[in-house]
Each structure stands twice: as structure tokens, then as C-alpha cells.
């Protein structure tokens, strides 16, 4: 049995990755201060996370778990482009830094560690501190920036990962030691697998009205004034598209930069109009005016308002977001968790497929 500790456990994306990568992996304890995330975690994994500030855990308490593996996804706000990028100075980075400091005093150091964070973390002072702490404690590290796109999943969610293993264990490809690489480890020369269309990740049937975008925009119930103004800046995809944008915790509350919308009846237009062109169910071509040149604009008859009316534009459902995050079909939410809360919890989570891939690489000691 491989004993694992899951820090900043949220709804347990790392838990699924652990048991996916190692049949004998058992999460002996998970830690998170968010009561709602903990309720969803318990509902799915049958284990109640410990609602303690991770920075306050003592070395003695950590040692008592005799864990072989630590997986950690600390808060990303200190490192996001939207945030103030205060890194280690941000109070939300404190618990992670305090936890790292405990490693030194442990009798039973974990043999394997995986840390997940946003792209940008690799340039932070916290990352330098992490690398230095690992080295001082006898770990070899390899770091990766990986998106599900590179595993054939039509979902763009690039994230930073640090894998660490206690020496003398070795990585299968030692040439990556103490380096940051783009793309998954051992990707091979064959290139990325063919990407599936989004259609494969969508629900066959759903209550369309609950996910309709246009009525929400018209009625002005979206947060932030001038939501209509943002439609030109939103990524709109079709079921045949082979890529969609990262869903954040604000999906369905704000339009811009929070995740793609799907034009359920549209097919992408080949050629000139690029990703901004669609043919709707009546065969009409629509293009976002904000994305075309002034000359082309004169040739177009449609406006963004008409596009909204014509296209069956909707949000991805929480289940569809979970599918793109490669959560198993068994995953669900307790009934009392609202739709907004579901998007928020999923937006904080991660790609199970990417982390499973990385953990398989981490656990391979090349023996
Ligand atoms: C990026 S999310 C991790 C999501 C998780 N990997 C998942 O699959 O859902 C960060 C989590 O850390 C928790 N958190 C933040 N600061 C914490 C602290 N000091 N102690 C314990 N949990 C904390 C938040 O409640 C949040 O659920």
C-alpha cells in the first residue's frame, strides 16, 4: 500500500489521479479549510478532509502519517496574471512555505511529491524556495508545463507541475533533472495524440434553458455591467471544435476570460474567418464583428446581437466541465450544492488525466 497525503484537497482531483496512477495508493488524510469543498470531497471519496490551516500542521503530526507520497495544489492567486503577483509576499502563499519548512524536521520524509500550480509559478520566488528546499532535503526535481491538449483532450488548461523524488531513486529520463520542460514527460517522437472533438465530452441531453447564454445577457443578470460588450472577446466553440478554453471558478458569473461558450448547433467555418466564424443550423454564416477587419466588416450583414439570437449559445454544464477535467463518471455533487458553487469548485480543480500521467512518471523508479 502506498500511503498518500493530499494537501489543499478541494474536491479531490488529486485523489482520482493518485488511485488512477497506482492501484495500491490510499489517501490516508486530506487537508482543506473550505467546508463546501470538504463536503463534496467526502461525498465522492468517503473521507472527510481535515479542516485545518495547512501552515499550522506540526512536523510531529505529519510524521505520524508515515506517508510515502505528498500531493499539493496550493492556492494559485499569488501567481496568476489577474492577481497582484505578490508571490511569496502574498499571505495565501504562507501555509505552503510553512509546510515546506516542516520537511527538514521529518523522520519519515515522503519518497514522492507532486506540486501543481498556475503557469507563472515557475518564475516566482516561491518556486525558487521550493526547488531549494527540495535539493536541501535530498530530492531530485523535474518541472513541467502541461496542458490536457497535449494528451489528446480538447481542453486548454496549461499548468505548472513540480515532481520530486527522494534520492537515490531516479526519474526514467534523468536528462530532465532540475529543469523546467514544456509538454508531458516522455512524450516521444510521435507527437501528441489526435485530439477528440468536444462532442465526445458533451451531455446527449440537457435542460437547455438552464444553460442558455442569450436570455441571461438580455435580462442583464450577468455580473458586471456591459456583459454584451464582452461577447466579442469570448471564446465560442462548436461540438466539432477540438479545443476550448480553461474554465475558471467565475464561469457563468463573468463572460470574459472564464471559459468557452458552446454554440450547440454550429459547425466551425473552414478557411478565412478562422475560429470566429460559424455556420448556424440554418446554414447562415456569422462572424464576430469585433474580430474582423474594417473592410470585411462592410461585407457582413450580421451583428453580435443577431449572432446571439441565431446561435444556440450556452454554457458548458458542470458535468461537461468535469468530463473535460477527466473526472470519472462516478463523480457527483450533493444536491444542495448550487450550480455556481459547482462551477467554482471545478474551476479550482485540475485535469485528472494530466496529473495521472505525471504521477505514473513520478512513481516509475526505472528499476
Ligand atoms: C487550487 S485549490 C485546490 C483544488 C484541488 N486540487 C481540487 O482538485 O479540487 C486550493 C484549495 O486550497 C484550500 N486552501 C487554501 N489555503 C489553505 C490553507 N491555509 N489550509 C488549508 N487549505 C487551504 C482552498 O480552500 C482550496 O480548496
Short mmCIF file of C-alpha atoms and ligand atoms in Angstrom, two decimals:
data_model
loop_
_atom_site.label_atom_id
_atom_site.label_comp_id
_atom_site.label_asym_id
_atom_site.label_seq_id
_atom_site.Cartn_x
_atom_site.Cartn_y
_atom_site.Cartn_z
CA UNK A 1 0.00 0.00 0.00
CA UNK A 2 1.24 3.46 -0.91
CA UNK A 3 0.27 5.95 1.83
CA UNK A 4 -0.58 9.39 0.44
CA UNK A 5 -1.32 12.82 1.93
CA UNK A 6 -3.39 15.25 -0.15
CA UNK A 7 -2.89 18.94 0.74
CA UNK A 8 -5.32 21.68 -0.46
CA UNK A 9 -7.60 18.82 -1.44
CA UNK A 10 -10.60 20.80 -2.80
CA UNK A 11 -12.96 18.30 -4.42
CA UNK A 12 -10.24 15.69 -4.78
CA UNK A 13 -8.90 15.86 -8.33
CA UNK A 14 -5.52 14.72 -6.98
CA UNK A 15 -7.20 11.81 -5.20
CA UNK A 16 -8.55 10.47 -8.53
CA UNK A 17 -5.12 10.90 -10.11
CA UNK A 18 -3.39 9.00 -7.31
CA UNK A 19 -5.65 5.97 -7.48
CA UNK A 20 -5.52 6.14 -11.29
CA UNK A 21 -1.72 6.06 -11.30
CA UNK A 22 -1.21 3.43 -8.56
CA UNK A 23 -3.69 0.69 -7.69
CA UNK A 24 -2.30 0.47 -4.16
CA UNK A 25 -2.46 4.24 -3.47
CA UNK A 26 -4.51 5.14 -0.39
CA UNK A 27 -5.13 8.73 0.70
CA UNK A 28 -4.64 8.45 4.47
CA UNK A 29 -5.54 12.12 5.06
CA UNK A 30 -6.62 15.15 3.07
CA UNK A 31 -6.49 18.79 4.24
CA UNK A 32 -8.58 21.80 3.22
CA UNK A 33 -10.22 24.71 5.02
CA UNK A 34 -13.22 25.05 2.66
CA UNK A 35 -16.26 23.32 4.26
CA UNK A 36 -18.16 23.08 0.96
CA UNK A 37 -15.22 21.52 -0.90
CA UNK A 38 -14.79 19.13 2.03
CA UNK A 39 -18.45 18.05 1.83
CA UNK A 40 -18.08 17.31 -1.90
CA UNK A 41 -14.81 15.51 -1.26
CA UNK A 42 -16.37 13.30 1.40
CA UNK A 43 -19.41 12.61 -0.81
CA UNK A 44 -17.13 11.24 -3.54
CA UNK A 45 -14.17 9.76 -1.71
CA UNK A 46 -15.68 8.64 1.58
CA UNK A 47 -13.05 10.52 3.59
CA UNK A 48 -13.63 13.78 5.46
CA UNK A 49 -10.72 16.19 4.85
CA UNK A 50 -9.19 17.74 7.96
CA UNK A 51 -10.36 21.40 8.03
CA UNK A 52 -7.10 22.80 9.44
CA UNK A 53 -4.85 25.56 8.16
CA UNK A 54 -2.07 23.58 6.48
CA UNK A 55 0.50 26.07 7.73
CA UNK A 56 -0.34 25.09 11.30
CA UNK A 57 0.35 21.33 10.92
CA UNK A 58 3.25 20.23 13.10
CA UNK A 59 6.14 18.09 11.89
CA UNK A 60 5.13 15.54 14.54
CA UNK A 61 1.58 15.28 13.21
CA UNK A 62 2.86 14.98 9.64
CA UNK A 63 5.38 12.29 10.60
CA UNK A 64 2.66 10.24 12.28
CA UNK A 65 1.04 9.55 8.88
CA UNK A 66 4.22 7.80 7.63
CA UNK A 67 3.27 8.95 4.15
CA UNK A 68 5.12 7.75 1.04
CA UNK A 69 3.65 10.47 -1.20
CA UNK A 70 2.55 14.07 -0.79
CA UNK A 71 0.42 15.78 -3.45
CA UNK A 72 -0.22 19.50 -3.14
CA UNK A 73 -2.15 22.14 -5.09
CA UNK A 74 -1.69 25.33 -3.06
CA UNK A 75 -3.72 28.48 -3.85
CA UNK A 76 -2.75 29.94 -7.21
CA UNK A 77 -3.91 33.57 -6.70
CA UNK A 78 -0.44 34.77 -5.60
CA UNK A 79 0.91 33.77 -9.04
CA UNK A 80 -1.94 34.38 -11.51
CA UNK A 81 -1.70 37.05 -14.19
CA UNK A 82 -5.01 38.51 -12.97
CA UNK A 83 -3.74 38.72 -9.38
CA UNK A 84 -1.15 41.13 -8.00
CA UNK A 85 1.62 38.52 -8.47
CA UNK A 86 2.93 39.12 -4.98
CA UNK A 87 4.15 35.51 -4.86
CA UNK A 88 5.73 34.61 -1.52
CA UNK A 89 4.69 38.02 -0.15
CA UNK A 90 1.02 37.14 -0.59
CA UNK A 91 -0.49 35.82 2.67
CA UNK A 92 -2.09 32.96 0.67
CA UNK A 93 1.40 31.59 -0.07
CA UNK A 94 2.27 31.39 3.64
CA UNK A 95 0.83 27.96 4.50
CA UNK A 96 2.71 26.31 1.62
CA UNK A 97 6.01 27.88 2.62
CA UNK A 98 5.47 26.86 6.26
CA UNK A 99 4.65 23.30 5.19
CA UNK A 100 7.84 23.06 3.11
CA UNK A 101 9.84 24.16 6.13
CA UNK A 102 8.49 21.16 8.09
CA UNK A 103 10.10 18.68 5.67
CA UNK A 104 13.51 19.25 7.24
CA UNK A 105 12.41 18.00 10.64
CA UNK A 106 10.65 14.83 9.44
CA UNK A 107 11.90 11.35 10.37
CA UNK A 108 9.68 9.85 7.66
CA UNK A 109 10.13 12.04 4.58
CA UNK A 110 7.78 11.25 1.67
CA UNK A 111 9.57 9.50 -1.16
CA UNK A 112 7.50 11.26 -3.82
CA UNK A 113 5.97 14.76 -4.11
CA UNK A 114 3.86 16.48 -6.76
CA UNK A 115 3.06 20.21 -6.62
CA UNK A 116 0.54 21.79 -9.01
CA UNK A 117 0.09 25.49 -9.72
CA UNK A 118 -0.61 28.03 -12.46
CA UNK A 119 1.77 28.88 -15.27
CA UNK A 120 3.76 31.81 -13.90
CA UNK A 121 4.58 29.98 -10.67
CA UNK A 122 7.83 28.78 -12.28
CA UNK A 123 9.07 32.40 -12.25
CA UNK A 124 8.11 33.12 -8.65
CA UNK A 125 10.24 33.34 -5.52
CA UNK A 126 8.07 30.55 -4.04
CA UNK A 127 9.21 28.22 -6.83
CA UNK A 128 12.89 29.06 -6.09
CA UNK A 129 12.19 28.36 -2.42
CA UNK A 130 10.52 25.04 -3.33
CA UNK A 131 13.44 23.96 -5.56
CA UNK A 132 15.98 24.93 -2.92
CA UNK A 133 14.07 23.16 -0.11
CA UNK A 134 13.81 20.01 -2.21
CA UNK A 135 17.50 20.00 -3.02
CA UNK A 136 18.48 20.62 0.62
CA UNK A 137 16.35 17.68 1.71
CA UNK A 138 17.84 15.23 -0.79
CA UNK A 139 15.21 15.36 -3.55
CA UNK A 140 15.69 15.38 -7.32
CA UNK A 141 13.12 17.53 -9.11
CA UNK A 142 11.75 17.75 -12.62
CA UNK A 143 9.29 20.51 -13.58
CA UNK A 144 6.76 20.56 -16.41
CA UNK A 145 4.24 22.90 -18.01
CA UNK A 146 1.50 20.61 -19.35
CA UNK A 147 -1.97 21.10 -20.85
CA UNK A 148 -4.63 18.40 -21.45
CA UNK A 149 -4.37 19.38 -25.16
CA UNK A 150 -1.06 17.52 -25.24
CA UNK A 151 -2.77 14.32 -24.17
CA UNK A 152 -5.43 14.48 -26.89
CA UNK A 153 -8.10 16.19 -24.76
CA UNK A 154 -9.74 19.23 -26.45
CA UNK A 155 -9.15 21.44 -23.42
CA UNK A 156 -6.57 24.16 -22.90
CA UNK A 157 -5.52 24.30 -19.26
CA UNK A 158 -1.74 24.57 -19.08
CA UNK A 159 -0.43 24.20 -15.54
CA UNK A 160 2.91 24.08 -13.76
CA UNK A 161 3.96 20.85 -12.03
CA UNK A 162 6.95 20.03 -9.87
CA UNK A 163 7.74 16.35 -9.41
CA UNK A 164 10.22 15.46 -6.67
CA UNK A 165 11.63 12.12 -5.58
CA UNK A 166 13.93 11.30 -2.73
CA UNK A 167 17.43 10.32 -3.83
CA UNK A 168 18.74 7.68 -4.62
CA UNK A 169 15.51 6.96 -6.58
CA UNK A 170 15.80 8.19 -10.17
CA UNK A 171 13.46 9.53 -12.86
CA UNK A 172 13.08 7.41 -16.03
CA UNK A 173 14.62 10.30 -18.02
CA UNK A 174 17.37 11.82 -15.85
CA UNK A 175 18.18 14.41 -18.53
CA UNK A 176 15.22 16.40 -17.19
CA UNK A 177 16.60 16.64 -13.63
CA UNK A 178 16.39 20.15 -12.14
CA UNK A 179 14.88 21.59 -15.34
CA UNK A 180 11.56 23.09 -16.44
CA UNK A 181 10.18 21.40 -19.60
CA UNK A 182 7.19 22.27 -21.77
CA UNK A 183 4.93 19.32 -22.52
CA UNK A 184 4.44 15.98 -20.76
CA UNK A 185 7.41 13.80 -19.84
CA UNK A 186 8.41 11.01 -22.23
CA UNK A 187 6.12 12.41 -24.95
CA UNK A 188 8.12 10.51 -27.61
CA UNK A 189 8.68 11.49 -31.22
CA UNK A 190 5.24 10.53 -32.47
CA UNK A 191 3.85 13.93 -31.41
CA UNK A 192 0.67 14.50 -29.45
CA UNK A 193 -2.22 12.08 -29.95
CA UNK A 194 -5.07 13.10 -32.27
CA UNK A 195 -7.44 15.34 -30.37
CA UNK A 196 -11.03 14.25 -29.93
CA UNK A 197 -13.86 16.70 -30.80
CA UNK A 198 -15.69 18.42 -27.94
CA UNK A 199 -18.83 16.47 -28.95
CA UNK A 200 -17.34 13.45 -27.13
CA UNK A 201 -17.42 15.39 -23.84
CA UNK A 202 -20.93 16.86 -24.09
CA UNK A 203 -24.11 15.58 -22.49
CA UNK A 204 -26.50 13.99 -25.01
CA UNK A 205 -29.46 15.70 -23.38
CA UNK A 206 -29.77 18.63 -21.03
CA UNK A 207 -32.14 21.25 -19.76
CA UNK A 208 -31.08 23.88 -22.29
CA UNK A 209 -32.89 26.78 -20.61
CA UNK A 210 -30.71 26.45 -17.51
CA UNK A 211 -27.55 26.99 -19.56
CA UNK A 212 -28.80 29.47 -22.17
CA UNK A 213 -26.48 32.46 -22.52
CA UNK A 214 -28.58 34.87 -24.57
CA UNK A 215 -31.51 35.17 -22.19
CA UNK A 216 -29.06 35.78 -19.33
CA UNK A 217 -27.29 38.50 -21.31
CA UNK A 218 -30.54 40.16 -22.43
CA UNK A 219 -32.01 40.16 -18.97
CA UNK A 220 -28.83 41.76 -17.63
CA UNK A 221 -28.45 39.23 -14.84
CA UNK A 222 -24.77 38.57 -15.57
CA UNK A 223 -22.40 40.09 -13.06
CA UNK A 224 -20.70 43.24 -14.31
CA UNK A 225 -22.34 45.81 -16.48
CA UNK A 226 -21.96 45.72 -20.24
CA UNK A 227 -21.74 41.95 -20.49
CA UNK A 228 -22.91 42.15 -24.10
CA UNK A 229 -19.85 44.19 -24.90
CA UNK A 230 -17.71 41.21 -23.92
CA UNK A 231 -19.28 38.69 -26.24
CA UNK A 232 -16.81 39.59 -28.97
CA UNK A 233 -13.98 38.64 -26.60
CA UNK A 234 -15.46 35.31 -25.55
CA UNK A 235 -14.21 32.03 -26.97
CA UNK A 236 -17.13 30.40 -28.78
CA UNK A 237 -16.72 26.77 -29.80
CA UNK A 238 -18.85 24.17 -31.52
CA UNK A 239 -19.29 20.44 -30.83
CA UNK A 240 -16.84 19.76 -33.66
CA UNK A 241 -14.13 22.05 -32.24
CA UNK A 242 -11.02 20.33 -30.94
CA UNK A 243 -10.16 22.88 -28.31
CA UNK A 244 -11.85 25.01 -25.67
CA UNK A 245 -10.54 27.45 -23.08
CA UNK A 246 -9.82 26.91 -19.42
CA UNK A 247 -12.86 27.10 -17.11
CA UNK A 248 -12.20 29.27 -14.07
CA UNK A 249 -14.09 29.49 -10.80
CA UNK A 250 -16.01 32.55 -12.13
CA UNK A 251 -17.52 30.67 -15.10
CA UNK A 252 -21.18 31.67 -15.63
CA UNK A 253 -20.72 34.72 -13.37
CA UNK A 254 -18.48 36.66 -15.76
CA UNK A 255 -18.14 36.13 -19.51
CA UNK A 256 -14.66 37.38 -20.32
CA UNK A 257 -11.77 35.02 -19.73
CA UNK A 258 -13.69 32.49 -17.62
CA UNK A 259 -14.17 29.70 -20.17
CA UNK A 260 -15.66 28.91 -23.57
CA UNK A 261 -19.32 29.06 -24.59
CA UNK A 262 -20.71 26.42 -26.90
CA UNK A 263 -22.81 27.07 -29.99
CA UNK A 264 -24.58 23.75 -29.85
CA UNK A 265 -25.94 23.78 -33.41
CA UNK A 266 -22.97 25.35 -35.16
CA UNK A 267 -20.08 23.91 -37.09
CA UNK A 268 -16.79 25.80 -37.46
CA UNK A 269 -16.39 27.61 -40.75
CA UNK A 270 -13.41 26.34 -42.72
CA UNK A 271 -11.00 28.90 -44.12
CA UNK A 272 -10.84 32.67 -43.94
CA UNK A 273 -12.97 33.50 -40.94
CA UNK A 274 -10.88 31.31 -38.62
CA UNK A 275 -12.22 30.40 -35.22
CA UNK A 276 -14.60 33.36 -35.14
CA UNK A 277 -16.84 32.10 -37.97
CA UNK A 278 -19.82 29.77 -37.65
CA UNK A 279 -22.50 28.29 -39.80
CA UNK A 280 -25.70 28.07 -37.79
CA UNK A 281 -28.40 25.42 -38.01
CA UNK A 282 -29.98 27.32 -40.91
CA UNK A 283 -26.73 27.45 -42.83
CA UNK A 284 -26.10 31.14 -42.15
CA UNK A 285 -22.59 32.37 -41.56
CA UNK A 286 -21.94 34.54 -38.52
CA UNK A 287 -18.79 36.34 -37.55
CA UNK A 288 -17.98 38.39 -34.50
CA UNK A 289 -17.61 41.91 -35.77
CA UNK A 290 -15.02 42.78 -33.15
CA UNK A 291 -12.68 40.21 -34.67
CA UNK A 292 -12.75 41.19 -38.33
CA UNK A 293 -11.04 43.94 -40.26
CA UNK A 294 -12.97 47.15 -41.11
CA UNK A 295 -13.02 46.20 -44.83
CA UNK A 296 -14.53 42.79 -44.10
CA UNK A 297 -16.97 44.40 -41.74
CA UNK A 298 -18.65 46.24 -44.58
CA UNK A 299 -19.33 42.93 -46.30
CA UNK A 300 -21.04 41.46 -43.32
CA UNK A 301 -24.68 41.84 -42.57
CA UNK A 302 -24.79 40.34 -39.15
CA UNK A 303 -24.15 41.91 -35.77
CA UNK A 304 -23.20 40.32 -32.50
CA UNK A 305 -26.81 40.69 -31.35
CA UNK A 306 -28.02 38.66 -34.30
CA UNK A 307 -25.39 36.03 -33.67
CA UNK A 308 -26.75 35.65 -30.18
CA UNK A 309 -30.25 35.22 -31.49
CA UNK A 310 -29.32 32.72 -34.16
CA UNK A 311 -26.79 30.55 -32.45
CA UNK A 312 -27.93 28.20 -29.76
CA UNK A 313 -25.31 29.55 -27.41
CA UNK A 314 -24.98 28.02 -24.00
CA UNK A 315 -22.64 27.38 -21.11
CA UNK A 316 -20.96 24.03 -20.69
CA UNK A 317 -22.69 22.25 -17.82
CA UNK A 318 -20.75 21.38 -14.63
CA UNK A 319 -20.82 17.71 -15.70
CA UNK A 320 -19.29 18.64 -19.05
CA UNK A 321 -16.58 20.67 -17.29
CA UNK A 322 -15.95 17.62 -15.08
CA UNK A 323 -15.68 15.49 -18.25
CA UNK A 324 -13.07 17.86 -19.69
CA UNK A 325 -11.23 17.66 -16.36
CA UNK A 326 -11.28 13.84 -16.87
CA UNK A 327 -13.20 13.23 -13.64
CA UNK A 328 -14.78 9.75 -13.59
CA UNK A 329 -18.50 9.32 -14.33
CA UNK A 330 -18.99 8.30 -10.69
CA UNK A 331 -18.10 11.86 -9.58
CA UNK A 332 -21.04 13.98 -8.48
CA UNK A 333 -22.21 16.79 -6.21
CA UNK A 334 -24.54 16.57 -3.22
CA UNK A 335 -27.94 18.01 -4.22
CA UNK A 336 -27.62 21.13 -2.08
CA UNK A 337 -24.53 22.39 -3.97
CA UNK A 338 -25.71 25.14 -6.34
CA UNK A 339 -24.72 25.40 -9.98
CA UNK A 340 -22.48 28.43 -9.31
CA UNK A 341 -20.76 26.58 -6.47
CA UNK A 342 -20.18 23.59 -8.77
CA UNK A 343 -18.50 25.77 -11.40
CA UNK A 344 -16.46 27.44 -8.71
CA UNK A 345 -15.21 24.18 -7.18
CA UNK A 346 -14.47 22.65 -10.60
CA UNK A 347 -12.72 25.85 -11.73
CA UNK A 348 -10.32 25.49 -8.78
CA UNK A 349 -9.65 21.85 -9.59
CA UNK A 350 -7.40 20.22 -12.19
CA UNK A 351 -7.03 17.81 -15.09
CA UNK A 352 -7.07 14.33 -13.58
CA UNK A 353 -5.64 12.93 -16.85
CA UNK A 354 -2.61 15.23 -16.80
CA UNK A 355 -1.82 14.56 -13.13
CA UNK A 356 -2.30 10.79 -13.55
CA UNK A 357 0.20 10.87 -16.43
CA UNK A 358 2.70 12.83 -14.34
CA UNK A 359 2.27 10.59 -11.29
CA UNK A 360 2.86 7.46 -13.40
CA UNK A 361 6.14 9.04 -14.50
CA UNK A 362 6.99 10.08 -10.93
CA UNK A 363 6.33 6.61 -9.47
CA UNK A 364 8.44 4.90 -12.15
CA UNK A 365 11.84 4.46 -10.49
CA UNK A 366 13.25 2.86 -13.61
CA UNK A 367 14.11 -0.32 -11.68
C1 LIG B 1 -6.35 25.37 -6.08
S1 LIG B 1 -7.48 24.76 -4.94
C2 LIG B 1 -7.11 23.03 -4.97
C3 LIG B 1 -8.14 22.21 -5.66
C4 LIG B 1 -7.97 20.72 -5.64
N1 LIG B 1 -6.72 20.25 -6.18
C5 LIG B 1 -9.13 20.04 -6.36
O1 LIG B 1 -8.92 19.10 -7.12
O2 LIG B 1 -10.27 20.49 -6.18
C6 LIG B 1 -6.79 25.27 -3.41
C7 LIG B 1 -7.52 24.78 -2.18
O3 LIG B 1 -6.73 25.11 -1.03
C8 LIG B 1 -7.57 25.43 0.04
N2 LIG B 1 -6.74 26.24 0.99
C9 LIG B 1 -6.25 27.48 0.77
N3 LIG B 1 -5.47 27.87 1.80
C10 LIG B 1 -5.47 26.83 2.70
C11 LIG B 1 -4.84 26.62 3.96
N4 LIG B 1 -4.06 27.55 4.50
N5 LIG B 1 -5.07 25.45 4.61
C12 LIG B 1 -5.88 24.51 4.07
N6 LIG B 1 -6.48 24.65 2.86
C13 LIG B 1 -6.29 25.80 2.18
C14 LIG B 1 -8.74 26.14 -0.60
O4 LIG B 1 -9.89 26.02 0.22
C15 LIG B 1 -8.88 25.40 -1.94
O5 LIG B 1 -9.84 24.37 -1.85
#
